[in-house]
Short mmCIF file of C-alpha atoms in Angstrom, two decimals:
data_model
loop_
_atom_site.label_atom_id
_atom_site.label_comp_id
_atom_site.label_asym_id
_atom_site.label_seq_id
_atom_site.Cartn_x
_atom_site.Cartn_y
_atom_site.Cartn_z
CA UNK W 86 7.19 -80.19 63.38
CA UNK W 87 10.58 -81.67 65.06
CA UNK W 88 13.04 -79.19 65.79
CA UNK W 89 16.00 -79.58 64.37
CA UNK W 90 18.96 -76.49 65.84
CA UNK W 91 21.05 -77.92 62.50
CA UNK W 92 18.75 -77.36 59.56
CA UNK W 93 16.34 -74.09 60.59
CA UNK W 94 16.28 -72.06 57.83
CA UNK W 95 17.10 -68.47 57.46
CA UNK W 96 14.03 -67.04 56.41
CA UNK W 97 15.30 -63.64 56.68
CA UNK W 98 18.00 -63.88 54.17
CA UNK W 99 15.90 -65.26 51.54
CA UNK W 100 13.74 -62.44 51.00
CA UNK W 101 14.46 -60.54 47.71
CA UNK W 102 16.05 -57.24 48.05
CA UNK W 103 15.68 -54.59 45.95
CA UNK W 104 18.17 -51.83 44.89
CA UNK W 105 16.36 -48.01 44.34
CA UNK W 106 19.94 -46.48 42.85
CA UNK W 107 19.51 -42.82 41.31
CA UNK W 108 23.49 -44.32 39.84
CA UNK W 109 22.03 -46.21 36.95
CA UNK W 110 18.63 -48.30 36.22
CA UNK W 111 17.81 -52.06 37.12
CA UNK W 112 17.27 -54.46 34.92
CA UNK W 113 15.91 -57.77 34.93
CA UNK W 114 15.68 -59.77 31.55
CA UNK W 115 12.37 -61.69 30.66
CA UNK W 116 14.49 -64.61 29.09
CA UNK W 117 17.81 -65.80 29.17
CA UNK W 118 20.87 -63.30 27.50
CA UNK W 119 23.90 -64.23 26.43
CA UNK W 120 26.90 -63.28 29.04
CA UNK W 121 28.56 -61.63 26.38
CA UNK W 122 25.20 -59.59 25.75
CA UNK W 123 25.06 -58.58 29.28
CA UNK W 124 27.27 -55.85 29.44
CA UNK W 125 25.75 -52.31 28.19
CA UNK W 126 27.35 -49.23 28.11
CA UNK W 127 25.58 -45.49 28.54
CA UNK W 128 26.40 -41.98 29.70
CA UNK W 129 26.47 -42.98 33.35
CA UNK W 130 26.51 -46.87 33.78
CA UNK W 131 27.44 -50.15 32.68
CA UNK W 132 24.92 -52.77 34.12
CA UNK W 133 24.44 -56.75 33.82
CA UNK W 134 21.06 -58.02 33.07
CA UNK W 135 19.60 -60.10 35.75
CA UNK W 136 18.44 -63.57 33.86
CA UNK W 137 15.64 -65.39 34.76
CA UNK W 138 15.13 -68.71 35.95
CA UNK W 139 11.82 -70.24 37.67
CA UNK W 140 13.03 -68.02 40.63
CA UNK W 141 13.18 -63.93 39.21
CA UNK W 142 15.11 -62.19 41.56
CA UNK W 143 16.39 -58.51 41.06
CA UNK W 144 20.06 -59.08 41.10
CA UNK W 145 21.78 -56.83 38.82
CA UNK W 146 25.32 -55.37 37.88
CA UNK W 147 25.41 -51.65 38.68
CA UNK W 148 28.42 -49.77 37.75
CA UNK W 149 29.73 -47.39 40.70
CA UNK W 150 32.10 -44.33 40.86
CA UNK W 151 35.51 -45.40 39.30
CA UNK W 152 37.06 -45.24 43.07
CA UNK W 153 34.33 -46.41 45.55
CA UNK W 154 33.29 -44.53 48.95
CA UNK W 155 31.50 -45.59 51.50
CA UNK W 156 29.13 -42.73 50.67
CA UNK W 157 28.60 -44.79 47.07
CA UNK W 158 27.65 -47.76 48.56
CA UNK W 159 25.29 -45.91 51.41
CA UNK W 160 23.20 -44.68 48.90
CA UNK W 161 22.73 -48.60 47.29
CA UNK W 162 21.46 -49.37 51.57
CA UNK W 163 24.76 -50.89 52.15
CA UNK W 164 27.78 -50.01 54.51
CA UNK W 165 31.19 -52.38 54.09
CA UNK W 166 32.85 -52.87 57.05
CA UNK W 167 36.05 -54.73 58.46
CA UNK W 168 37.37 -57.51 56.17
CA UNK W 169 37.08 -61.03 56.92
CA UNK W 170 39.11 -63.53 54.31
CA UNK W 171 41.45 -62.91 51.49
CA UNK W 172 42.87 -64.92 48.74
CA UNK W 173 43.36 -65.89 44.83
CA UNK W 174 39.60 -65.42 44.57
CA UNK W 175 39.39 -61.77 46.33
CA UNK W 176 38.65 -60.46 49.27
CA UNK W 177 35.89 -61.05 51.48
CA UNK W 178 34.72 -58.27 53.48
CA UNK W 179 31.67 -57.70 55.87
CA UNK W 180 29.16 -55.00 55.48
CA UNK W 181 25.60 -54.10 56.95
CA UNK W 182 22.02 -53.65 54.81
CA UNK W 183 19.23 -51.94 56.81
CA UNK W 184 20.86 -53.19 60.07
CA UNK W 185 20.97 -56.69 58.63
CA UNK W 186 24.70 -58.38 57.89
CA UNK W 187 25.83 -59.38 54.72
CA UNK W 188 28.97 -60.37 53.15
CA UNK W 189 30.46 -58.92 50.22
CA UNK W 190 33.19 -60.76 48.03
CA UNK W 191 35.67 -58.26 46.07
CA UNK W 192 36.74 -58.99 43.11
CA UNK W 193 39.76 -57.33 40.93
CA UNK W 194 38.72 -56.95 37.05
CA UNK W 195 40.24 -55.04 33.86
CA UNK W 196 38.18 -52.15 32.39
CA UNK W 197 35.30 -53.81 30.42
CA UNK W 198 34.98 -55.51 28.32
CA UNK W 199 37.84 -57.50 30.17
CA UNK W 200 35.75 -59.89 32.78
CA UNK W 201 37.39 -63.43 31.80
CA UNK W 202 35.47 -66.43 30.64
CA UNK W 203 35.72 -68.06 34.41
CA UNK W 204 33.80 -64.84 36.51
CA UNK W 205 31.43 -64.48 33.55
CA UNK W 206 30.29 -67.96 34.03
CA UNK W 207 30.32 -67.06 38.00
CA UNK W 208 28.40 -64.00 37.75
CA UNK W 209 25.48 -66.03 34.94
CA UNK W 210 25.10 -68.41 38.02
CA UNK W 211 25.22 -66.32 40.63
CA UNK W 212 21.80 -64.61 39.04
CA UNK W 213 20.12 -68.35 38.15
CA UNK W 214 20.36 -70.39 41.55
CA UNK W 215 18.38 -69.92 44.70
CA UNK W 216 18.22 -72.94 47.35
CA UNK W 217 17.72 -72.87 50.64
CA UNK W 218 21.47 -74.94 50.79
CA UNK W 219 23.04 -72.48 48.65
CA UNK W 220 24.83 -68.75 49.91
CA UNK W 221 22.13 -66.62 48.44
CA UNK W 222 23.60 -63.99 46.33
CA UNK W 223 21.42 -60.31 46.56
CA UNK W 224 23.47 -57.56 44.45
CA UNK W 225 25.79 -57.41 42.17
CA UNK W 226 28.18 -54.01 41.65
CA UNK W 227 31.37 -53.01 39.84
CA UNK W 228 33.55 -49.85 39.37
CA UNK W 229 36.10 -49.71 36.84
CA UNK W 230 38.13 -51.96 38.01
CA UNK W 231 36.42 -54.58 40.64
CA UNK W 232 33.40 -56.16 41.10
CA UNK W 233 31.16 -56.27 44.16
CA UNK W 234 29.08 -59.47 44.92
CA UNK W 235 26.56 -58.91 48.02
CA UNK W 236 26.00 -62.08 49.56
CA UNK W 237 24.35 -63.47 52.55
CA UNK W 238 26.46 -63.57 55.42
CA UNK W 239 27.76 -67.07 57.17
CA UNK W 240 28.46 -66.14 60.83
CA UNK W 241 29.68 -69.80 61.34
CA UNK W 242 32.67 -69.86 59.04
CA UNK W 243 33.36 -73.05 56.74
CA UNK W 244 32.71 -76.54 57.75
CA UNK W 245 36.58 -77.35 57.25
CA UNK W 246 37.29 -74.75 59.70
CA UNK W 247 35.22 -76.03 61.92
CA UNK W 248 36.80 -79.51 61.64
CA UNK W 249 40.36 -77.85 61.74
CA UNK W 250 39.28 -76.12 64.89
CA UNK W 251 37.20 -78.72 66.73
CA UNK W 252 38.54 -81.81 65.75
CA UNK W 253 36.62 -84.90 63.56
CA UNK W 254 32.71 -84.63 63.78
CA UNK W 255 30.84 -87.34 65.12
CA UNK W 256 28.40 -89.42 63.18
CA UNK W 257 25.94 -88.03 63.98
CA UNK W 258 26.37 -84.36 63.35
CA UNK W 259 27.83 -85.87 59.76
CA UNK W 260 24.29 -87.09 59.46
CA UNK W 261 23.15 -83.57 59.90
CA UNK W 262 25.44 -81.20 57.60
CA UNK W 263 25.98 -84.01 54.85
CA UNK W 264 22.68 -84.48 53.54
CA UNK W 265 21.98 -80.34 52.68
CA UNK W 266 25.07 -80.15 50.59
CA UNK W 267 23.81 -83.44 48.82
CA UNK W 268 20.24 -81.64 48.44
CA UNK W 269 22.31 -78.37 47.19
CA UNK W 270 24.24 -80.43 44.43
CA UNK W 271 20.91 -82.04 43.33
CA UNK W 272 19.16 -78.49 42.63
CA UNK W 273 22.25 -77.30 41.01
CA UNK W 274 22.29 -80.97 38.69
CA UNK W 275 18.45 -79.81 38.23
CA UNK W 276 19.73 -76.77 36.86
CA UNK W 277 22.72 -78.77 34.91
CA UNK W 278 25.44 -76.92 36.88
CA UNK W 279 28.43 -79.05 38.10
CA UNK W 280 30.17 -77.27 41.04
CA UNK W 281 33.64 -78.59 40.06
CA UNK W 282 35.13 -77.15 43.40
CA UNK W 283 33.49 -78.97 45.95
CA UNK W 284 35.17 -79.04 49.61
CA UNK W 285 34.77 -78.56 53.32
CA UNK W 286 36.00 -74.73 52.62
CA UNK W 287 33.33 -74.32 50.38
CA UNK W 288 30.88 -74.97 52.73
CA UNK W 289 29.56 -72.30 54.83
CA UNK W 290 27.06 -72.45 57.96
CA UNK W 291 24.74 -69.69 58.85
CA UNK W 292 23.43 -68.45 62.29
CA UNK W 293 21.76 -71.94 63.01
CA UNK W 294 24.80 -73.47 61.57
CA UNK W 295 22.95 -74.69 58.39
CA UNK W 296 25.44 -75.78 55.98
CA UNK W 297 25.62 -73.05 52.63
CA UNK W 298 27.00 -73.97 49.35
CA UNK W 299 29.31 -71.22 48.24
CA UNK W 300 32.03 -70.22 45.94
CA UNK W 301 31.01 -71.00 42.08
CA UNK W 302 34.46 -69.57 40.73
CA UNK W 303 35.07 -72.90 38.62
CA UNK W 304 31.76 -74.50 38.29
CA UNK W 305 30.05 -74.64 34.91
CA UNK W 306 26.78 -75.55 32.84
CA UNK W 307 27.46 -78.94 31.92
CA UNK W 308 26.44 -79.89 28.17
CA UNK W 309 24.46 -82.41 26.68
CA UNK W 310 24.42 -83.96 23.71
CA UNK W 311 21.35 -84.94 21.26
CA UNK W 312 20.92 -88.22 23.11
CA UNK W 313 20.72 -86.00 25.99
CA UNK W 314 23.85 -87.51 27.53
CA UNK W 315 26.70 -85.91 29.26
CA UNK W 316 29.13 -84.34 27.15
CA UNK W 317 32.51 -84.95 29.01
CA UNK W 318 34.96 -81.90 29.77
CA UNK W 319 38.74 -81.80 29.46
CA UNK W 320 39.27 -78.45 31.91
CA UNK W 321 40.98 -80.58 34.83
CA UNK W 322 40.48 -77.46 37.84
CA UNK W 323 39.66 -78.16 41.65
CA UNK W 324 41.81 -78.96 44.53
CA UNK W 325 44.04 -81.71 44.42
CA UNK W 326 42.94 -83.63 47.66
CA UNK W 327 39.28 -83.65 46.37
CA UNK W 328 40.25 -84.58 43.16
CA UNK W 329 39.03 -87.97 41.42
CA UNK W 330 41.55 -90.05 39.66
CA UNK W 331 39.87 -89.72 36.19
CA UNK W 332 40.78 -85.70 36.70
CA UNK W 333 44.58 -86.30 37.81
CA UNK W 334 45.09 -88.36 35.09
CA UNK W 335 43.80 -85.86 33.08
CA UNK W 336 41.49 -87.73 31.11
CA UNK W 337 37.98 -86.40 29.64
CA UNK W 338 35.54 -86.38 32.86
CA UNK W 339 31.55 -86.26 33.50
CA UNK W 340 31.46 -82.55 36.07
CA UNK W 341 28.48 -84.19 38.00
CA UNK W 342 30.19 -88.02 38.95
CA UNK W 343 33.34 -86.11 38.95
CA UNK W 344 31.54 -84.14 41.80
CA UNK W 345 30.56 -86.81 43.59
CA UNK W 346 34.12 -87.97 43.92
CA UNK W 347 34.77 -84.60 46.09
CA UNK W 348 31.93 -85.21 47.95
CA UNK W 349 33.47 -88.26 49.44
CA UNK W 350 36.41 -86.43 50.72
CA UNK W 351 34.36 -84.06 51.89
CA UNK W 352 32.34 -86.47 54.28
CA UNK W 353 35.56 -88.49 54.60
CA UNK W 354 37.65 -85.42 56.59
CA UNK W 355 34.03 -84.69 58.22
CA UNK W 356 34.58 -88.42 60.24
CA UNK W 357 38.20 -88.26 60.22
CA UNK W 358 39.91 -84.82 59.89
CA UNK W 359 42.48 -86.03 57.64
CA UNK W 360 42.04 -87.22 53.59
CA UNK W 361 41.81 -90.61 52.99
CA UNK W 362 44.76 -89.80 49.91
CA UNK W 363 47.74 -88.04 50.51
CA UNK W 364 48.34 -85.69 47.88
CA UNK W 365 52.26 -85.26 48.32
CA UNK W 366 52.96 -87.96 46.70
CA UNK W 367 50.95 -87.99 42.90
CA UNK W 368 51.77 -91.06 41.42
CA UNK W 369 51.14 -92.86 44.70
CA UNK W 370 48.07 -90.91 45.55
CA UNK W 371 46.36 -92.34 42.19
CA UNK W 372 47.46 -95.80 42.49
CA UNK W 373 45.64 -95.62 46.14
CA UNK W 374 42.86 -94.19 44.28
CA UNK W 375 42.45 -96.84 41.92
CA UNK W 376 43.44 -99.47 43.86
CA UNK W 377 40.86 -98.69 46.80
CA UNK W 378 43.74 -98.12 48.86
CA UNK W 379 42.25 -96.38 52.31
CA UNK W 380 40.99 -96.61 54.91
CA UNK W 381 39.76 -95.11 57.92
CA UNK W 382 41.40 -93.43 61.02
CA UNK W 383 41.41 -96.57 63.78
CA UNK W 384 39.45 -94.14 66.03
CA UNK W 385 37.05 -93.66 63.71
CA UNK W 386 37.01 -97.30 61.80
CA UNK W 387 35.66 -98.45 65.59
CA UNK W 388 32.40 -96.70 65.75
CA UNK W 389 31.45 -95.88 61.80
CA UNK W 390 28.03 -97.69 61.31
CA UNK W 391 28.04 -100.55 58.19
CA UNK W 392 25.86 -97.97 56.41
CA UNK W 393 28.66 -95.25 56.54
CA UNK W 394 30.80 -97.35 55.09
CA UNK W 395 28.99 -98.81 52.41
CA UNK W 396 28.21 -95.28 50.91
CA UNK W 397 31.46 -93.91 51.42
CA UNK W 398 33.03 -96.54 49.64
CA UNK W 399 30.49 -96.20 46.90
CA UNK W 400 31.34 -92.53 46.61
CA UNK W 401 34.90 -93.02 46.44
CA UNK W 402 34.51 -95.22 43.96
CA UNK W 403 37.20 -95.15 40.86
CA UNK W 404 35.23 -97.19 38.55
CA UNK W 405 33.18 -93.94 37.20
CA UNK W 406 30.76 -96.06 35.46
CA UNK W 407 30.24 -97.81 39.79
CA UNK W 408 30.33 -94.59 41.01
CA UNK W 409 27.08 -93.80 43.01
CA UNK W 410 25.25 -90.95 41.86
CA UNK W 411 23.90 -88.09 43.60
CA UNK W 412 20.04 -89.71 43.23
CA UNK W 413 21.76 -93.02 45.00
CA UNK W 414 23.48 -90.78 47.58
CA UNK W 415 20.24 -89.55 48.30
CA UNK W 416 17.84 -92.70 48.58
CA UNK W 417 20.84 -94.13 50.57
CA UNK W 418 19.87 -96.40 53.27
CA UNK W 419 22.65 -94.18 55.70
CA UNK W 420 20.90 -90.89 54.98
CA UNK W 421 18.40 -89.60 56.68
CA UNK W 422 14.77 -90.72 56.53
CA UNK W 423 13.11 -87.49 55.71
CA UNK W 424 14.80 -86.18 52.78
CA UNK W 425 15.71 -82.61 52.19
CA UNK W 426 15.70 -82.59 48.13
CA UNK W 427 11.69 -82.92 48.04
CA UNK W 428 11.45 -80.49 45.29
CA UNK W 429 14.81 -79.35 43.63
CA UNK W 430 13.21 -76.93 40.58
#
């Protein structure tokens, strides 16, 4: 088999792990539950029901001691340790499981019933998706007031850091961390789950600096209807430079072409560590957009293969009914000739 440094996966941090808590019992659900089932109360515990998908994993939602302590979390196998990232989504700390890092994302919540609409949704994916391209989620925790999600650790920080810190990647290495996220976006299509957020900061890379899909705080199961087509949302969330022109003008979108939009700029700033729209300016940064109106950096513009920019101009398409989709992205003739999405159920 060719060796590949980029795309080795992490065998170790897919294996399932399994809390023995004397704190409250695990559950995992033989069929899908409501979220709004999914929180029980008893004597001792509140708890989340792990659902199933063609991947059963024992990932559940334990309730803690209203203030935790190390101690608490000790007797679950884990030990949280210095923090690493903070921000309007919580705070991201690392911690240890039998020797073994992990991350562990903090999040702030009411008393229950009070988890909003948004982390509901984040915590019913979290316990559905498992991919290879994905951050694998293992536990799930709360106290009164926050929840705990145990996650597999990135050592390599986010691509956009990366690109921040480095400087524009060639085309080459482009070639290497674009086509996993494509192959992550394709299970979670297969699994009708629009990501919504997509962006080089919500891109992670592991030990072997394998790119990892992370952060599902605004993405959604996108609805079909008896045709089986798309029903189109009117939530406009994201961030602004990743955001397609049919969002900013607020106008009813399809989450999955949307997405593809995003990933665009996200392949763009690999190449060129800049956007291709500047967002300071609104009304000018949509007219660009539906005008066509970029291009790229002159360094870059001189040694871009035809390919590159063929399928970057397909993806940053404003048409939405032109727009490439992710099955076009993936046949393209500028990605790789072994594919990664072989099997995305």
């Amino acid at each position: 088999m060719e060796k590949r440094i980029l795309l080795v996966p992490l065998s170790l941090f897919l294996i399932q792990l399994i809390i023995k808590s004397s704190h409250c019992k695990h559950i995992l659900s033989s069929a899908p539950v409501s979220i709004h089932q999914q929180f029980a109360t008893s004597s001792n515990c509140y708890f989340m029901n792990s659902i199933c998908s063609q991947h059963q994993r024992d990932i559940s939602l334990t309730r803690m001691p209203t203030q935790h302590r190390q101690t608490d979390f000790k007797q679950e196998g884990y030990e949280i340790g210095e923090k690493l990232d903070s921000g309007g989504f919580g705070t991201v700390y690392k911690a240890q499981r039998d020797g073994r890092l992990v991350a562990v994302k903090v999040i702030k919540v009411s008393h229950p019933p009070g988890l909003d609409e948004d982390l509901q949704r984040e915590l019913m994916i979290l316990t559905n998706i498992r991919h290879e391209h994905v951050v694998q989620t293992y536990d799930i925790m709360r106290t009164k007031n926050k929840i705990y999600i145990f996650m597999e650790f990135a050592s390599g920080g986010t691509i956009g850091k990366f690109v921040r810190t480095h400087g524009p990647l060639t085309e080459t290495v482009s070639k290497l961390w674009f086509p996993p996220i494509v192959d992550a976006l394709l299970y979670l299509k297969s699994q009708k789950i629009a990501h919504r957020d997509l962006k080089l900061d919500n891109v992670l890379l592991d030990d072997y600096m394998n790119p990892k899909l992370t952060d599902f705080g605004l993405s959604r199961y996108v609805l079909f209807d008896e045709k089986g087509r798309v029903r189109l949302t009117d939530s406009w969330v994201g961030t602004e430079s990743y955001m397609p022109p049919e969002m900013l003008l607020k106008k009813k979108y399809n989450p999955f072409i949307s997405d593809i939009w995003s990933l665009g700029v996200c392949l763009y700033v690999m190449m060129c560590n800049v956007y291709p729209f500047d967002r300071k300016n609104r009304p000018q940064m949509i007219s660009n957009q539906l005008s066509r109106n970029w291009r790229w950096v002159d360094k870059v513009a001189k040694t871009v293969s035809p390919n590159l920019k063929d399928i970057e101009g397909r993806m940053l398409e404003p048409d939405v009914n032109k727009r490439i989709s992710l099955e076009g992205i993936s046949k393209h003739k500028w990605m790789p000739s072994s594919q990664f999405g072989i099997d995305h159920h």
